[in-house]
JSON list of C-alpha atoms in Angstrom, two decimals:
[
{"chain": "G", "resi": 1, "resn": "UNK", "atom": "CA", "xyz": [-0.08, 0.43, -0.24]},
{"chain": "G", "resi": 2, "resn": "UNK", "atom": "CA", "xyz": [2.83, 2.47, 1.04]},
{"chain": "G", "resi": 3, "resn": "UNK", "atom": "CA", "xyz": [5.86, 3.17, -1.45]},
{"chain": "G", "resi": 4, "resn": "UNK", "atom": "CA", "xyz": [8.77, 4.79, -1.08]},
{"chain": "G", "resi": 5, "resn": "UNK", "atom": "CA", "xyz": [12.59, 5.20, -2.72]},
{"chain": "G", "resi": 6, "resn": "UNK", "atom": "CA", "xyz": [15.73, 5.63, -0.70]},
{"chain": "G", "resi": 7, "resn": "UNK", "atom": "CA", "xyz": [17.13, 9.10, -0.66]},
{"chain": "G", "resi": 8, "resn": "UNK", "atom": "CA", "xyz": [19.72, 7.67, -3.65]},
{"chain": "G", "resi": 9, "resn": "UNK", "atom": "CA", "xyz": [16.90, 6.11, -5.23]},
{"chain": "G", "resi": 10, "resn": "UNK", "atom": "CA", "xyz": [18.99, 2.61, -5.08]},
{"chain": "G", "resi": 11, "resn": "UNK", "atom": "CA", "xyz": [16.24, 0.51, -2.71]},
{"chain": "G", "resi": 12, "resn": "UNK", "atom": "CA", "xyz": [12.68, 0.45, -3.41]},
{"chain": "G", "resi": 13, "resn": "UNK", "atom": "CA", "xyz": [10.43, 0.16, -0.10]},
{"chain": "G", "resi": 14, "resn": "UNK", "atom": "CA", "xyz": [6.55, -1.11, 0.24]},
{"chain": "G", "resi": 15, "resn": "UNK", "atom": "CA", "xyz": [4.28, -2.14, 2.76]},
{"chain": "G", "resi": 16, "resn": "UNK", "atom": "CA", "xyz": [1.91, -5.27, 2.63]},
{"chain": "G", "resi": 17, "resn": "UNK", "atom": "CA", "xyz": [-1.20, -4.68, 4.95]},
{"chain": "G", "resi": 18, "resn": "UNK", "atom": "CA", "xyz": [-2.38, -8.22, 4.55]},
{"chain": "G", "resi": 19, "resn": "UNK", "atom": "CA", "xyz": [0.60, -9.66, 5.14]},
{"chain": "G", "resi": 20, "resn": "UNK", "atom": "CA", "xyz": [1.53, -6.34, 8.21]},
{"chain": "G", "resi": 21, "resn": "UNK", "atom": "CA", "xyz": [5.09, -6.09, 6.48]},
{"chain": "G", "resi": 22, "resn": "UNK", "atom": "CA", "xyz": [7.60, -3.44, 5.23]},
{"chain": "G", "resi": 23, "resn": "UNK", "atom": "CA", "xyz": [9.47, -4.94, 2.65]},
{"chain": "G", "resi": 24, "resn": "UNK", "atom": "CA", "xyz": [12.69, -4.19, 0.73]},
{"chain": "G", "resi": 25, "resn": "UNK", "atom": "CA", "xyz": [13.88, -4.42, -2.71]},
{"chain": "G", "resi": 26, "resn": "UNK", "atom": "CA", "xyz": [17.30, -3.07, -4.89]},
{"chain": "G", "resi": 27, "resn": "UNK", "atom": "CA", "xyz": [16.15, -1.29, -7.54]},
{"chain": "G", "resi": 28, "resn": "UNK", "atom": "CA", "xyz": [18.05, -0.86, -10.57]},
{"chain": "G", "resi": 29, "resn": "UNK", "atom": "CA", "xyz": [17.47, 2.40, -12.46]},
{"chain": "G", "resi": 30, "resn": "UNK", "atom": "CA", "xyz": [18.95, 1.38, -15.63]},
{"chain": "G", "resi": 31, "resn": "UNK", "atom": "CA", "xyz": [16.17, -1.50, -16.27]},
{"chain": "G", "resi": 32, "resn": "UNK", "atom": "CA", "xyz": [13.81, -0.15, -13.98]},
{"chain": "G", "resi": 33, "resn": "UNK", "atom": "CA", "xyz": [13.52, -3.66, -12.36]},
{"chain": "G", "resi": 34, "resn": "UNK", "atom": "CA", "xyz": [13.59, -4.72, -8.81]},
{"chain": "G", "resi": 35, "resn": "UNK", "atom": "CA", "xyz": [15.95, -7.70, -7.60]},
{"chain": "G", "resi": 36, "resn": "UNK", "atom": "CA", "xyz": [16.99, -9.18, -4.22]},
{"chain": "G", "resi": 37, "resn": "UNK", "atom": "CA", "xyz": [13.31, -8.81, -2.51]},
{"chain": "G", "resi": 38, "resn": "UNK", "atom": "CA", "xyz": [13.74, -9.22, 1.29]},
{"chain": "G", "resi": 39, "resn": "UNK", "atom": "CA", "xyz": [11.43, -8.56, 4.57]},
{"chain": "G", "resi": 40, "resn": "UNK", "atom": "CA", "xyz": [12.53, -5.43, 6.59]},
{"chain": "G", "resi": 41, "resn": "UNK", "atom": "CA", "xyz": [9.93, -5.67, 9.15]},
{"chain": "G", "resi": 42, "resn": "UNK", "atom": "CA", "xyz": [7.18, -7.74, 10.28]},
{"chain": "G", "resi": 43, "resn": "UNK", "atom": "CA", "xyz": [4.91, -5.85, 12.57]},
{"chain": "G", "resi": 44, "resn": "UNK", "atom": "CA", "xyz": [2.62, -7.85, 15.53]},
{"chain": "G", "resi": 45, "resn": "UNK", "atom": "CA", "xyz": [0.79, -7.15, 18.46]},
{"chain": "G", "resi": 46, "resn": "UNK", "atom": "CA", "xyz": [3.72, -7.51, 20.34]},
{"chain": "G", "resi": 47, "resn": "UNK", "atom": "CA", "xyz": [6.08, -4.92, 18.51]},
{"chain": "G", "resi": 48, "resn": "UNK", "atom": "CA", "xyz": [5.14, -2.00, 20.76]},
{"chain": "G", "resi": 49, "resn": "UNK", "atom": "CA", "xyz": [2.68, -0.25, 18.65]},
{"chain": "G", "resi": 50, "resn": "UNK", "atom": "CA", "xyz": [-0.25, -1.91, 19.31]},
{"chain": "G", "resi": 51, "resn": "UNK", "atom": "CA", "xyz": [-2.63, -3.78, 16.69]},
{"chain": "G", "resi": 52, "resn": "UNK", "atom": "CA", "xyz": [-2.19, -1.56, 13.96]},
{"chain": "G", "resi": 53, "resn": "UNK", "atom": "CA", "xyz": [-1.26, -2.31, 10.21]},
{"chain": "G", "resi": 54, "resn": "UNK", "atom": "CA", "xyz": [1.09, -0.31, 7.61]},
{"chain": "G", "resi": 55, "resn": "UNK", "atom": "CA", "xyz": [-1.10, 1.71, 5.26]},
{"chain": "G", "resi": 56, "resn": "UNK", "atom": "CA", "xyz": [1.46, 4.16, 3.91]},
{"chain": "G", "resi": 57, "resn": "UNK", "atom": "CA", "xyz": [5.52, 4.90, 3.70]},
{"chain": "G", "resi": 58, "resn": "UNK", "atom": "CA", "xyz": [7.07, 8.03, 3.37]},
{"chain": "G", "resi": 59, "resn": "UNK", "atom": "CA", "xyz": [11.10, 8.80, 3.98]},
{"chain": "G", "resi": 60, "resn": "UNK", "atom": "CA", "xyz": [11.96, 11.36, 6.08]},
{"chain": "G", "resi": 61, "resn": "UNK", "atom": "CA", "xyz": [14.92, 12.74, 7.34]},
{"chain": "G", "resi": 62, "resn": "UNK", "atom": "CA", "xyz": [16.82, 9.15, 7.20]},
{"chain": "G", "resi": 63, "resn": "UNK", "atom": "CA", "xyz": [13.94, 7.12, 8.43]},
{"chain": "G", "resi": 64, "resn": "UNK", "atom": "CA", "xyz": [10.90, 5.48, 7.54]},
{"chain": "G", "resi": 65, "resn": "UNK", "atom": "CA", "xyz": [7.71, 6.37, 8.84]},
{"chain": "G", "resi": 66, "resn": "UNK", "atom": "CA", "xyz": [5.03, 3.93, 8.12]},
{"chain": "G", "resi": 67, "resn": "UNK", "atom": "CA", "xyz": [1.06, 5.24, 8.72]},
{"chain": "G", "resi": 68, "resn": "UNK", "atom": "CA", "xyz": [-0.71, 2.65, 10.60]},
{"chain": "G", "resi": 69, "resn": "UNK", "atom": "CA", "xyz": [-4.77, 2.11, 10.33]},
{"chain": "G", "resi": 70, "resn": "UNK", "atom": "CA", "xyz": [-6.91, -0.06, 12.74]},
{"chain": "G", "resi": 71, "resn": "UNK", "atom": "CA", "xyz": [-4.32, 1.77, 15.31]},
{"chain": "G", "resi": 72, "resn": "UNK", "atom": "CA", "xyz": [-4.39, 5.49, 14.53]},
{"chain": "G", "resi": 73, "resn": "UNK", "atom": "CA", "xyz": [-0.56, 5.88, 14.74]},
{"chain": "G", "resi": 74, "resn": "UNK", "atom": "CA", "xyz": [2.62, 6.71, 12.61]},
{"chain": "G", "resi": 75, "resn": "UNK", "atom": "CA", "xyz": [6.15, 4.32, 13.35]},
{"chain": "G", "resi": 76, "resn": "UNK", "atom": "CA", "xyz": [9.75, 5.09, 12.86]},
{"chain": "G", "resi": 77, "resn": "UNK", "atom": "CA", "xyz": [11.47, 2.70, 11.68]},
{"chain": "G", "resi": 78, "resn": "UNK", "atom": "CA", "xyz": [15.53, 2.06, 10.91]},
{"chain": "G", "resi": 79, "resn": "UNK", "atom": "CA", "xyz": [15.85, 1.83, 7.02]},
{"chain": "G", "resi": 80, "resn": "UNK", "atom": "CA", "xyz": [18.85, -1.28, 7.60]},
{"chain": "G", "resi": 81, "resn": "UNK", "atom": "CA", "xyz": [17.12, -3.25, 10.57]},
{"chain": "G", "resi": 82, "resn": "UNK", "atom": "CA", "xyz": [13.54, -2.29, 10.12]},
{"chain": "G", "resi": 83, "resn": "UNK", "atom": "CA", "xyz": [13.43, -1.34, 14.09]}
]
């Protein structure tokens, strides 16, 4: 649901609301393709933000901000660790 590029446009991030995940892949500008898709963060009720589903994503000041529905909030994620 949420989409974001890293500031250098080498990484592409997106949220998967159904699976409650934030995912990342390497972006190849020369071909416009994504490679090496991987899980950045698996969200759960135990992650300290309650029952919230990622529903938006933006890069801001070196961190990823994910908007949460069903919980009314914004979470901050380290783009390297997802925490």
